[in-house]
mmCIF file with all atom_site columns, C-alpha atoms in Angstrom:
data_model
loop_
_atom_site.group_PDB
_atom_site.id
_atom_site.type_symbol
_atom_site.label_atom_id
_atom_site.label_alt_id
_atom_site.label_comp_id
_atom_site.label_asym_id
_atom_site.label_entity_id
_atom_site.label_seq_id
_atom_site.pdbx_PDB_ins_code
_atom_site.Cartn_x
_atom_site.Cartn_y
_atom_site.Cartn_z
_atom_site.occupancy
_atom_site.B_iso_or_equiv
_atom_site.pdbx_formal_charge
_atom_site.auth_seq_id
_atom_site.auth_comp_id
_atom_site.auth_asym_id
_atom_site.auth_atom_id
_atom_site.pdbx_PDB_model_num
ATOM 1   C CA . MET I 1 1   ? -24.788 -21.725 26.358  1.00 0.00 ? 87  MET I CA 1
ATOM 2   C CA . GLY I 1 2   ? -26.305 -19.317 23.851  1.00 0.00 ? 88  GLY I CA 1
ATOM 3   C CA . ARG I 1 3   ? -25.514 -19.499 20.280  1.00 0.00 ? 89  ARG I CA 1
ATOM 4   C CA . PRO I 1 4   ? -22.574 -17.163 19.021  1.00 0.00 ? 90  PRO I CA 1
ATOM 5   C CA . LYS I 1 5   ? -24.063 -14.063 17.409  1.00 0.00 ? 91  LYS I CA 1
ATOM 6   C CA . LYS I 1 6   ? -24.086 -13.072 14.244  1.00 0.00 ? 92  LYS I CA 1
ATOM 7   C CA . PHE I 1 7   ? -21.932 -10.308 12.820  1.00 0.00 ? 93  PHE I CA 1
ATOM 8   C CA . ASP I 1 8   ? -21.074 -8.509  9.542   1.00 0.00 ? 94  ASP I CA 1
ATOM 9   C CA . GLN I 1 9   ? -17.847 -9.929  8.111   1.00 0.00 ? 95  GLN I CA 1
ATOM 10  C CA . GLU I 1 10  ? -16.727 -6.959  6.486   1.00 0.00 ? 96  GLU I CA 1
ATOM 11  C CA . THR I 1 11  ? -17.260 -4.766  9.803   1.00 0.00 ? 97  THR I CA 1
ATOM 12  C CA . VAL I 1 12  ? -15.122 -7.218  11.696  1.00 0.00 ? 98  VAL I CA 1
ATOM 13  C CA . LEU I 1 13  ? -12.560 -7.304  9.086   1.00 0.00 ? 99  LEU I CA 1
ATOM 14  C CA . LEU I 1 14  ? -12.310 -3.789  9.285   1.00 0.00 ? 100 LEU I CA 1
ATOM 15  C CA . SER I 1 15  ? -11.670 -3.817  12.737  1.00 0.00 ? 101 SER I CA 1
ATOM 16  C CA . ALA I 1 16  ? -9.335  -6.414  12.466  1.00 0.00 ? 102 ALA I CA 1
ATOM 17  C CA . GLU I 1 17  ? -7.284  -4.700  10.110  1.00 0.00 ? 103 GLU I CA 1
ATOM 18  C CA . ASN I 1 18  ? -7.229  -1.531  12.525  1.00 0.00 ? 104 ASN I CA 1
ATOM 19  C CA . CYS I 1 19  ? -5.977  -3.899  14.956  1.00 0.00 ? 105 CYS I CA 1
ATOM 20  C CA . PHE I 1 20  ? -2.919  -5.242  13.099  1.00 0.00 ? 106 PHE I CA 1
ATOM 21  C CA . TRP I 1 21  ? -2.644  -1.383  11.890  1.00 0.00 ? 107 TRP I CA 1
ATOM 22  C CA . SER I 1 22  ? -1.754  -0.037  15.353  1.00 0.00 ? 108 SER I CA 1
ATOM 23  C CA . GLN I 1 23  ? -0.549  -2.819  17.045  1.00 0.00 ? 109 GLN I CA 1
ATOM 24  C CA . GLY I 1 24  ? 1.813   -4.234  14.180  1.00 0.00 ? 110 GLY I CA 1
ATOM 25  C CA . ILE I 1 25  ? 1.744   -7.843  13.117  1.00 0.00 ? 111 ILE I CA 1
ATOM 26  C CA . HIS I 1 26  ? 3.689   -9.308  15.854  1.00 0.00 ? 112 HIS I CA 1
ATOM 27  C CA . ARG I 1 27  ? 2.160   -7.964  18.775  1.00 0.00 ? 113 ARG I CA 1
ATOM 28  C CA . THR I 1 28  ? -1.255  -8.491  17.148  1.00 0.00 ? 114 THR I CA 1
ATOM 29  C CA . SER I 1 29  ? -2.530  -11.891 19.336  1.00 0.00 ? 115 SER I CA 1
ATOM 30  C CA . ILE I 1 30  ? -5.883  -14.086 18.633  1.00 0.00 ? 116 ILE I CA 1
ATOM 31  C CA . SER I 1 31  ? -6.905  -12.512 22.108  1.00 0.00 ? 117 SER I CA 1
ATOM 32  C CA . SER I 1 32  ? -6.407  -9.015  20.934  1.00 0.00 ? 118 SER I CA 1
ATOM 33  C CA . LEU I 1 33  ? -8.341  -9.707  17.524  1.00 0.00 ? 119 LEU I CA 1
ATOM 34  C CA . VAL I 1 34  ? -11.262 -11.278 19.400  1.00 0.00 ? 120 VAL I CA 1
ATOM 35  C CA . GLU I 1 35  ? -11.208 -8.036  21.285  1.00 0.00 ? 121 GLU I CA 1
ATOM 36  C CA . SER I 1 36  ? -11.535 -5.821  18.415  1.00 0.00 ? 122 SER I CA 1
ATOM 37  C CA . MET I 1 37  ? -13.802 -7.467  16.390  1.00 0.00 ? 123 MET I CA 1
ATOM 38  C CA . ASN I 1 38  ? -16.082 -8.048  19.087  1.00 0.00 ? 124 ASN I CA 1
ATOM 39  C CA . ILE I 1 39  ? -16.772 -11.355 18.395  1.00 0.00 ? 125 ILE I CA 1
ATOM 40  C CA . GLN I 1 40  ? -16.422 -14.640 20.771  1.00 0.00 ? 126 GLN I CA 1
ATOM 41  C CA . ARG I 1 41  ? -13.672 -16.506 20.412  1.00 0.00 ? 127 ARG I CA 1
ATOM 42  C CA . SER I 1 42  ? -15.546 -19.642 19.118  1.00 0.00 ? 128 SER I CA 1
ATOM 43  C CA . SER I 1 43  ? -16.784 -17.361 16.370  1.00 0.00 ? 129 SER I CA 1
ATOM 44  C CA . PHE I 1 44  ? -13.436 -16.195 15.470  1.00 0.00 ? 130 PHE I CA 1
ATOM 45  C CA . TYR I 1 45  ? -12.336 -19.789 15.055  1.00 0.00 ? 131 TYR I CA 1
ATOM 46  C CA . ASN I 1 46  ? -15.593 -20.883 13.035  1.00 0.00 ? 132 ASN I CA 1
ATOM 47  C CA . SER I 1 47  ? -15.506 -18.408 10.911  1.00 0.00 ? 133 SER I CA 1
ATOM 48  C CA . PHE I 1 48  ? -11.677 -17.801 10.149  1.00 0.00 ? 134 PHE I CA 1
ATOM 49  C CA . SER I 1 49  ? -9.649  -20.575 11.820  1.00 0.00 ? 135 SER I CA 1
ATOM 50  C CA . SER I 1 50  ? -6.568  -18.627 12.374  1.00 0.00 ? 136 SER I CA 1
ATOM 51  C CA . ARG I 1 51  ? -4.651  -15.243 12.633  1.00 0.00 ? 137 ARG I CA 1
ATOM 52  C CA . GLU I 1 52  ? -2.968  -16.001 9.304   1.00 0.00 ? 138 GLU I CA 1
ATOM 53  C CA . TYR I 1 53  ? -6.352  -16.355 7.283   1.00 0.00 ? 139 TYR I CA 1
ATOM 54  C CA . VAL I 1 54  ? -7.683  -13.107 8.860   1.00 0.00 ? 140 VAL I CA 1
ATOM 55  C CA . LEU I 1 55  ? -4.470  -11.405 7.898   1.00 0.00 ? 141 LEU I CA 1
ATOM 56  C CA . SER I 1 56  ? -4.788  -13.027 4.219   1.00 0.00 ? 142 SER I CA 1
ATOM 57  C CA . LEU I 1 57  ? -8.334  -11.618 4.061   1.00 0.00 ? 143 LEU I CA 1
ATOM 58  C CA . ILE I 1 58  ? -7.460  -8.084  5.348   1.00 0.00 ? 144 ILE I CA 1
ATOM 59  C CA . LEU I 1 59  ? -4.429  -7.962  2.774   1.00 0.00 ? 145 LEU I CA 1
ATOM 60  C CA . GLN I 1 60  ? -6.922  -9.036  -0.237  1.00 0.00 ? 146 GLN I CA 1
ATOM 61  C CA . ARG I 1 61  ? -9.236  -6.044  0.690   1.00 0.00 ? 147 ARG I CA 1
ATOM 62  C CA . TYR I 1 62  ? -6.364  -3.687  1.022   1.00 0.00 ? 148 TYR I CA 1
ATOM 63  C CA . TRP I 1 63  ? -4.902  -4.827  -1.868  1.00 0.00 ? 149 TRP I CA 1
ATOM 64  C CA . LYS I 1 64  ? -8.282  -3.289  -3.927  1.00 0.00 ? 150 LYS I CA 1
ATOM 65  C CA . HIS I 1 65  ? -8.050  0.091   -2.236  1.00 0.00 ? 151 HIS I CA 1
ATOM 66  C CA . SER I 1 66  ? -4.508  0.817   -2.117  1.00 0.00 ? 152 SER I CA 1
ATOM 67  C CA . PRO I 1 67  ? -2.823  2.253   -5.346  1.00 0.00 ? 153 PRO I CA 1
ATOM 68  C CA . ILE I 1 68  ? 0.077   -0.201  -4.577  1.00 0.00 ? 154 ILE I CA 1
ATOM 69  C CA . GLY I 1 69  ? -2.499  -2.882  -5.744  1.00 0.00 ? 155 GLY I CA 1
ATOM 70  C CA . LYS I 1 70  ? -3.277  -1.215  -9.026  1.00 0.00 ? 156 LYS I CA 1
ATOM 71  C CA . MET I 1 71  ? 0.590   -1.582  -10.376 1.00 0.00 ? 157 MET I CA 1
ATOM 72  C CA . GLU I 1 72  ? -0.320  -5.010  -11.550 1.00 0.00 ? 158 GLU I CA 1
ATOM 73  C CA . GLN I 1 73  ? -2.275  -3.777  -14.264 1.00 0.00 ? 159 GLN I CA 1
ATOM 74  C CA . ASN I 1 74  ? -0.592  -3.490  -17.797 1.00 0.00 ? 160 ASN I CA 1
ATOM 75  C CA . VAL I 1 75  ? -0.621  -0.519  -19.712 1.00 0.00 ? 161 VAL I CA 1
ATOM 76  C CA . SER I 1 76  ? 0.708   0.202   -23.313 1.00 0.00 ? 162 SER I CA 1
ATOM 77  C CA . SER I 1 77  ? 4.492   1.531   -23.385 1.00 0.00 ? 163 SER I CA 1
ATOM 78  C CA . ALA I 1 78  ? 3.415   4.877   -24.605 1.00 0.00 ? 164 ALA I CA 1
ATOM 79  C CA . GLN I 1 79  ? 1.398   5.456   -21.465 1.00 0.00 ? 165 GLN I CA 1
ATOM 80  C CA . ALA I 1 80  ? 4.307   4.139   -19.125 1.00 0.00 ? 166 ALA I CA 1
ATOM 81  C CA . LEU I 1 81  ? 5.499   7.596   -17.969 1.00 0.00 ? 167 LEU I CA 1
ATOM 82  C CA . ASP I 1 82  ? 2.239   8.979   -16.861 1.00 0.00 ? 168 ASP I CA 1
ATOM 83  C CA . TYR I 1 83  ? 1.022   5.745   -15.324 1.00 0.00 ? 169 TYR I CA 1
ATOM 84  C CA . LEU I 1 84  ? 4.296   5.538   -12.950 1.00 0.00 ? 170 LEU I CA 1
ATOM 85  C CA . ALA I 1 85  ? 4.282   8.999   -11.972 1.00 0.00 ? 171 ALA I CA 1
ATOM 86  C CA . ARG I 1 86  ? 0.486   8.762   -11.306 1.00 0.00 ? 172 ARG I CA 1
ATOM 87  C CA . PHE I 1 87  ? 1.147   5.772   -9.369  1.00 0.00 ? 173 PHE I CA 1
ATOM 88  C CA . PHE I 1 88  ? 3.612   7.571   -7.186  1.00 0.00 ? 174 PHE I CA 1
ATOM 89  C CA . THR I 1 89  ? 1.633   10.879  -6.644  1.00 0.00 ? 175 THR I CA 1
ATOM 90  C CA . GLU I 1 90  ? -1.477  8.569   -5.596  1.00 0.00 ? 176 GLU I CA 1
ATOM 91  C CA . PHE I 1 91  ? 0.273   6.689   -3.313  1.00 0.00 ? 177 PHE I CA 1
ATOM 92  C CA . CYS I 1 92  ? 1.358   10.130  -1.883  1.00 0.00 ? 178 CYS I CA 1
ATOM 93  C CA . TYR I 1 93  ? -2.267  11.624  -1.437  1.00 0.00 ? 179 TYR I CA 1
ATOM 94  C CA . PHE I 1 94  ? -3.265  7.901   -0.115  1.00 0.00 ? 180 PHE I CA 1
ATOM 95  C CA . LEU I 1 95  ? -0.933  8.273   2.818   1.00 0.00 ? 181 LEU I CA 1
ATOM 96  C CA . ALA I 1 96  ? -1.939  11.842  3.565   1.00 0.00 ? 182 ALA I CA 1
ATOM 97  C CA . GLN I 1 97  ? -5.245  11.514  3.180   1.00 0.00 ? 183 GLN I CA 1
ATOM 98  C CA . ASN I 1 98  ? -6.153  7.943   4.409   1.00 0.00 ? 184 ASN I CA 1
ATOM 99  C CA . ALA I 1 99  ? -3.188  6.722   6.771   1.00 0.00 ? 185 ALA I CA 1
ATOM 100 C CA . LYS I 1 100 ? -3.672  9.098   9.710   1.00 0.00 ? 186 LYS I CA 1
ATOM 101 C CA . GLY I 1 101 ? 0.172   9.478   10.044  1.00 0.00 ? 187 GLY I CA 1
ATOM 102 C CA . ARG I 1 102 ? 0.333   5.548   10.161  1.00 0.00 ? 188 ARG I CA 1
ATOM 103 C CA . GLY I 1 103 ? 1.901   4.949   7.182   1.00 0.00 ? 189 GLY I CA 1
ATOM 104 C CA . CYS I 1 104 ? 0.846   2.070   4.587   1.00 0.00 ? 190 CYS I CA 1
ATOM 105 C CA . LEU I 1 105 ? -0.145  -0.997  6.226   1.00 0.00 ? 191 LEU I CA 1
ATOM 106 C CA . PHE I 1 106 ? 1.433   -3.147  3.615   1.00 0.00 ? 192 PHE I CA 1
ATOM 107 C CA . PHE I 1 107 ? 4.945   -1.401  3.721   1.00 0.00 ? 193 PHE I CA 1
ATOM 108 C CA . ASN I 1 108 ? 4.653   -1.199  7.485   1.00 0.00 ? 194 ASN I CA 1
ATOM 109 C CA . SER I 1 109 ? 4.134   -5.166  7.588   1.00 0.00 ? 195 SER I CA 1
ATOM 110 C CA . MET I 1 110 ? 7.119   -5.634  5.128   1.00 0.00 ? 196 MET I CA 1
ATOM 111 C CA . SER I 1 111 ? 9.407   -3.700  7.330   1.00 0.00 ? 197 SER I CA 1
ATOM 112 C CA . GLU I 1 112 ? 8.306   -6.000  10.234  1.00 0.00 ? 198 GLU I CA 1
ATOM 113 C CA . LEU I 1 113 ? 8.427   -9.284  8.631   1.00 0.00 ? 199 LEU I CA 1
ATOM 114 C CA . SER I 1 114 ? 11.207  -11.980 7.934   1.00 0.00 ? 200 SER I CA 1
ATOM 115 C CA . ALA I 1 115 ? 11.219  -15.194 6.310   1.00 0.00 ? 201 ALA I CA 1
ATOM 116 C CA . GLU I 1 116 ? 11.287  -16.871 9.919   1.00 0.00 ? 202 GLU I CA 1
ATOM 117 C CA . ASP I 1 117 ? 7.692   -15.656 10.440  1.00 0.00 ? 203 ASP I CA 1
ATOM 118 C CA . GLY I 1 118 ? 6.621   -18.517 7.862   1.00 0.00 ? 204 GLY I CA 1
ATOM 119 C CA . GLN I 1 119 ? 3.205   -18.526 6.228   1.00 0.00 ? 205 GLN I CA 1
ATOM 120 C CA . ILE I 1 120 ? 2.601   -14.581 7.261   1.00 0.00 ? 206 ILE I CA 1
ATOM 121 C CA . TYR I 1 121 ? 5.475   -13.628 5.333   1.00 0.00 ? 207 TYR I CA 1
ATOM 122 C CA . GLU I 1 122 ? 4.789   -15.677 2.400   1.00 0.00 ? 208 GLU I CA 1
ATOM 123 C CA . ILE I 1 123 ? 1.226   -13.897 2.335   1.00 0.00 ? 209 ILE I CA 1
ATOM 124 C CA . PHE I 1 124 ? 2.802   -10.312 2.202   1.00 0.00 ? 210 PHE I CA 1
ATOM 125 C CA . HIS I 1 125 ? 5.893   -11.560 0.040   1.00 0.00 ? 211 HIS I CA 1
ATOM 126 C CA . ASP I 1 126 ? 3.626   -12.819 -2.539  1.00 0.00 ? 212 ASP I CA 1
ATOM 127 C CA . ARG I 1 127 ? 2.024   -9.272  -2.873  1.00 0.00 ? 213 ARG I CA 1
ATOM 128 C CA . TYR I 1 128 ? 5.582   -7.912  -2.668  1.00 0.00 ? 214 TYR I CA 1
ATOM 129 C CA . LEU I 1 129 ? 6.392   -9.933  -5.910  1.00 0.00 ? 215 LEU I CA 1
ATOM 130 C CA . ASN I 1 130 ? 3.323   -8.731  -7.768  1.00 0.00 ? 216 ASN I CA 1
ATOM 131 C CA . LEU I 1 131 ? 4.154   -5.185  -6.916  1.00 0.00 ? 217 LEU I CA 1
ATOM 132 C CA . ILE I 1 132 ? 7.620   -5.958  -8.281  1.00 0.00 ? 218 ILE I CA 1
ATOM 133 C CA . GLU I 1 133 ? 6.464   -7.330  -11.741 1.00 0.00 ? 219 GLU I CA 1
ATOM 134 C CA . GLY I 1 134 ? 4.343   -4.479  -12.343 1.00 0.00 ? 220 GLY I CA 1
ATOM 135 C CA . LEU I 1 135 ? 7.333   -2.051  -11.744 1.00 0.00 ? 221 LEU I CA 1
ATOM 136 C CA . ASP I 1 136 ? 9.351   -4.338  -13.749 1.00 0.00 ? 222 ASP I CA 1
ATOM 137 C CA . HIS I 1 137 ? 6.975   -4.098  -16.834 1.00 0.00 ? 223 HIS I CA 1
ATOM 138 C CA . HIS I 1 138 ? 6.262   -0.365  -16.424 1.00 0.00 ? 224 HIS I CA 1
ATOM 139 C CA . TRP I 1 139 ? 10.145  0.460   -15.955 1.00 0.00 ? 225 TRP I CA 1
ATOM 140 C CA . GLN I 1 140 ? 11.035  -1.507  -19.050 1.00 0.00 ? 226 GLN I CA 1
ATOM 141 C CA . ALA I 1 141 ? 8.317   0.437   -20.952 1.00 0.00 ? 227 ALA I CA 1
ATOM 142 C CA . LEU I 1 142 ? 9.711   3.921   -19.625 1.00 0.00 ? 228 LEU I CA 1
ATOM 143 C CA . LEU I 1 143 ? 13.240  2.603   -20.719 1.00 0.00 ? 229 LEU I CA 1
ATOM 144 C CA . ASP I 1 144 ? 11.960  2.279   -24.227 1.00 0.00 ? 230 ASP I CA 1
ATOM 145 C CA . ASN I 1 145 ? 10.547  5.380   -24.532 1.00 0.00 ? 231 ASN I CA 1
ATOM 146 C CA . THR I 1 146 ? 12.365  8.140   -22.316 1.00 0.00 ? 232 THR I CA 1
ATOM 147 C CA . ASN I 1 147 ? 15.716  9.195   -21.313 1.00 0.00 ? 233 ASN I CA 1
ATOM 148 C CA . VAL I 1 148 ? 16.616  7.451   -17.816 1.00 0.00 ? 234 VAL I CA 1
ATOM 149 C CA . ARG I 1 149 ? 19.862  7.868   -15.815 1.00 0.00 ? 235 ARG I CA 1
ATOM 150 C CA . ILE I 1 150 ? 19.719  4.346   -13.997 1.00 0.00 ? 236 ILE I CA 1
ATOM 151 C CA . THR I 1 151 ? 19.434  1.799   -17.123 1.00 0.00 ? 237 THR I CA 1
ATOM 152 C CA . ASN I 1 152 ? 19.929  -1.314  -15.009 1.00 0.00 ? 238 ASN I CA 1
ATOM 153 C CA . LYS I 1 153 ? 16.374  -2.694  -14.400 1.00 0.00 ? 239 LYS I CA 1
ATOM 154 C CA . ASP I 1 154 ? 17.495  -4.399  -10.806 1.00 0.00 ? 240 ASP I CA 1
ATOM 155 C CA . ASP I 1 155 ? 18.893  -1.076  -9.636  1.00 0.00 ? 241 ASP I CA 1
ATOM 156 C CA . ALA I 1 156 ? 16.035  1.107   -10.847 1.00 0.00 ? 242 ALA I CA 1
ATOM 157 C CA . ILE I 1 157 ? 13.655  -1.190  -9.319  1.00 0.00 ? 243 ILE I CA 1
ATOM 158 C CA . GLN I 1 158 ? 15.253  -1.034  -6.166  1.00 0.00 ? 244 GLN I CA 1
ATOM 159 C CA . HIS I 1 159 ? 15.503  2.461   -5.898  1.00 0.00 ? 245 HIS I CA 1
ATOM 160 C CA . MET I 1 160 ? 11.433  2.783   -6.490  1.00 0.00 ? 246 MET I CA 1
ATOM 161 C CA . ILE I 1 161 ? 10.885  0.371   -3.695  1.00 0.00 ? 247 ILE I CA 1
ATOM 162 C CA . VAL I 1 162 ? 13.255  2.305   -1.690  1.00 0.00 ? 248 VAL I CA 1
ATOM 163 C CA . THR I 1 163 ? 11.444  5.485   -2.532  1.00 0.00 ? 249 THR I CA 1
ATOM 164 C CA . LEU I 1 164 ? 8.061   3.841   -1.485  1.00 0.00 ? 250 LEU I CA 1
ATOM 165 C CA . PHE I 1 165 ? 9.193   2.694   1.852   1.00 0.00 ? 251 PHE I CA 1
ATOM 166 C CA . GLY I 1 166 ? 10.929  5.757   2.623   1.00 0.00 ? 252 GLY I CA 1
ATOM 167 C CA . ILE I 1 167 ? 8.137   7.925   1.852   1.00 0.00 ? 253 ILE I CA 1
ATOM 168 C CA . ASN I 1 168 ? 5.752   5.656   3.820   1.00 0.00 ? 254 ASN I CA 1
ATOM 169 C CA . GLN I 1 169 ? 7.796   6.305   6.897   1.00 0.00 ? 255 GLN I CA 1
ATOM 170 C CA . TYR I 1 170 ? 7.966   10.109  6.292   1.00 0.00 ? 256 TYR I CA 1
ATOM 171 C CA . SER I 1 171 ? 4.542   10.201  6.021   1.00 0.00 ? 257 SER I CA 1
ATOM 172 C CA . LYS I 1 172 ? 4.218   9.233   9.825   1.00 0.00 ? 258 LYS I CA 1
ATOM 173 C CA . MET I 1 173 ? 5.510   12.656  10.709  1.00 0.00 ? 259 MET I CA 1
ATOM 174 C CA . ASP I 1 174 ? 4.053   14.710  7.826   1.00 0.00 ? 260 ASP I CA 1
ATOM 175 C CA . GLN I 1 175 ? 0.989   14.146  6.185   1.00 0.00 ? 261 GLN I CA 1
ATOM 176 C CA . THR I 1 176 ? 1.141   17.358  3.750   1.00 0.00 ? 262 THR I CA 1
ATOM 177 C CA . PRO I 1 177 ? 0.407   15.780  0.117   1.00 0.00 ? 263 PRO I CA 1
ATOM 178 C CA . ARG I 1 178 ? 2.462   18.370  -1.560  1.00 0.00 ? 264 ARG I CA 1
ATOM 179 C CA . ARG I 1 179 ? 5.145   17.610  0.611   1.00 0.00 ? 265 ARG I CA 1
ATOM 180 C CA . LEU I 1 180 ? 5.241   13.945  0.015   1.00 0.00 ? 266 LEU I CA 1
ATOM 181 C CA . VAL I 1 181 ? 4.882   14.349  -3.410  1.00 0.00 ? 267 VAL I CA 1
ATOM 182 C CA . GLN I 1 182 ? 7.960   16.728  -3.840  1.00 0.00 ? 268 GLN I CA 1
ATOM 183 C CA . LEU I 1 183 ? 9.990   14.421  -1.467  1.00 0.00 ? 269 LEU I CA 1
ATOM 184 C CA . THR I 1 184 ? 9.069   11.213  -3.720  1.00 0.00 ? 270 THR I CA 1
ATOM 185 C CA . ALA I 1 185 ? 9.916   13.474  -7.182  1.00 0.00 ? 271 ALA I CA 1
ATOM 186 C CA . MET I 1 186 ? 13.413  14.779  -5.395  1.00 0.00 ? 272 MET I CA 1
ATOM 187 C CA . SER I 1 187 ? 14.106  11.130  -4.748  1.00 0.00 ? 273 SER I CA 1
ATOM 188 C CA . LEU I 1 188 ? 13.278  9.685   -8.102  1.00 0.00 ? 274 LEU I CA 1
ATOM 189 C CA . HIS I 1 189 ? 15.079  12.796  -10.069 1.00 0.00 ? 275 HIS I CA 1
ATOM 190 C CA . SER I 1 190 ? 18.395  10.797  -9.752  1.00 0.00 ? 276 SER I CA 1
ATOM 191 C CA . LEU I 1 191 ? 16.323  7.763   -11.715 1.00 0.00 ? 277 LEU I CA 1
ATOM 192 C CA . SER I 1 192 ? 14.727  9.636   -14.508 1.00 0.00 ? 278 SER I CA 1
ATOM 193 C CA . PRO I 1 193 ? 14.567  13.309  -14.304 1.00 0.00 ? 279 PRO I CA 1
ATOM 194 C CA . GLU I 1 194 ? 11.349  13.496  -16.504 1.00 0.00 ? 280 GLU I CA 1
ATOM 195 C CA . LEU I 1 195 ? 9.492   11.001  -14.332 1.00 0.00 ? 281 LEU I CA 1
ATOM 196 C CA . SER I 1 196 ? 10.426  13.465  -11.622 1.00 0.00 ? 282 SER I CA 1
ATOM 197 C CA . ARG I 1 197 ? 8.975   16.590  -13.420 1.00 0.00 ? 283 ARG I CA 1
ATOM 198 C CA . VAL I 1 198 ? 6.034   14.680  -14.184 1.00 0.00 ? 284 VAL I CA 1
ATOM 199 C CA . ILE I 1 199 ? 5.259   13.769  -10.516 1.00 0.00 ? 285 ILE I CA 1
ATOM 200 C CA . GLU I 1 200 ? 5.953   17.483  -9.544  1.00 0.00 ? 286 GLU I CA 1
ATOM 201 C CA . THR I 1 201 ? 3.339   18.663  -12.235 1.00 0.00 ? 287 THR I CA 1
ATOM 202 C CA . MET I 1 202 ? 0.842   15.846  -11.095 1.00 0.00 ? 288 MET I CA 1
ATOM 203 C CA . GLY I 1 203 ? 1.362   16.969  -7.562  1.00 0.00 ? 289 GLY I CA 1
ATOM 204 C CA . ARG I 1 204 ? 0.510   20.787  -8.348  1.00 0.00 ? 290 ARG I CA 1
ATOM 205 C CA . GLU I 1 205 ? -2.485  20.047  -10.724 1.00 0.00 ? 291 GLU I CA 1
ATOM 206 C CA . THR I 1 206 ? -3.762  17.873  -7.548  1.00 0.00 ? 292 THR I CA 1
ATOM 207 C CA . GLN I 1 207 ? -3.128  20.480  -5.141  1.00 0.00 ? 293 GLN I CA 1
ATOM 208 C CA . ASP I 1 208 ? -4.792  19.076  -1.371  1.00 0.00 ? 294 ASP I CA 1
ATOM 209 C CA . SER I 1 209 ? -7.751  17.458  -3.339  1.00 0.00 ? 295 SER I CA 1
ATOM 210 C CA . ALA I 1 210 ? -8.154  13.836  -4.140  1.00 0.00 ? 296 ALA I CA 1
ATOM 211 C CA . SER I 1 211 ? -10.854 14.629  -6.699  1.00 0.00 ? 297 SER I CA 1
ATOM 212 C CA . ASP I 1 212 ? -8.673  14.057  -9.765  1.00 0.00 ? 298 ASP I CA 1
ATOM 213 C CA . LEU I 1 213 ? -6.948  10.812  -8.911  1.00 0.00 ? 299 LEU I CA 1
ATOM 214 C CA . ILE I 1 214 ? -8.380  7.744   -10.828 1.00 0.00 ? 300 ILE I CA 1
ATOM 215 C CA . TRP I 1 215 ? -7.467  5.141   -8.001  1.00 0.00 ? 301 TRP I CA 1
ATOM 216 C CA . LEU I 1 216 ? -8.003  6.344   -5.041  1.00 0.00 ? 302 LEU I CA 1
ATOM 217 C CA . ASP I 1 217 ? -11.427 5.706   -3.324  1.00 0.00 ? 303 ASP I CA 1
ATOM 218 C CA . VAL I 1 218 ? -12.160 8.155   -0.348  1.00 0.00 ? 304 VAL I CA 1
ATOM 219 C CA . SER I 1 219 ? -15.177 6.561   0.699   1.00 0.00 ? 305 SER I CA 1
ATOM 220 C CA . GLU I 1 220 ? -16.092 5.956   4.620   1.00 0.00 ? 306 GLU I CA 1
ATOM 221 C CA . GLU I 1 221 ? -14.923 2.530   4.462   1.00 0.00 ? 307 GLU I CA 1
ATOM 222 C CA . THR I 1 222 ? -11.836 2.941   2.808   1.00 0.00 ? 308 THR I CA 1
ATOM 223 C CA . LYS I 1 223 ? -10.594 5.966   4.999   1.00 0.00 ? 309 LYS I CA 1
ATOM 224 C CA . ALA I 1 224 ? -9.797  3.386   7.100   1.00 0.00 ? 310 ALA I CA 1
ATOM 225 C CA . ILE I 1 225 ? -7.837  1.300   4.414   1.00 0.00 ? 311 ILE I CA 1
ATOM 226 C CA . ALA I 1 226 ? -4.459  2.827   3.791   1.00 0.00 ? 312 ALA I CA 1
#
């Protein structure tokens, strides 16, 4: 029996990511992963041990390239308005230019999973808590420096999360960047008219180009990571 052929880990993880992305978490089996990664089953277990571990590696890579992963960064209170506006604007462009009508891998997975999914749910839920913590931090700064309509922190964060889930779903039907930005701004207007206005302005300035977006990496590798 011959030795398992060597493979490039980044390449096979990208293939595995596309498999999860196209089939969803529950429908992606070990067999489908092995086939999509083009490796032997023995190589899969020797290198990754489990489907859950592959998924954790995929999410780790994804978090580095998607705007939702940048929400963990801290900025000064004076910058909170522009920071949140850029976050939502870049998420829209990320969906439009990278997702190819498939939405965001993270939000798709969160919509599919529940606590009954055990370890896989915990992998994603930990990242979800990171996002919540980031929104919490920046919302508090926004509250201290800007007029807002929803002053209850929990209500405000839930409003932003629902907006992200909603625009993710809509992007599967319409990948027009300006339209996604407009809908996001409309959704957030009831939260903060000023935040909505800044998002609209950023969307107009950016137009259909991502050249001014500081977080978005549109290299050939990350075009497959949205």
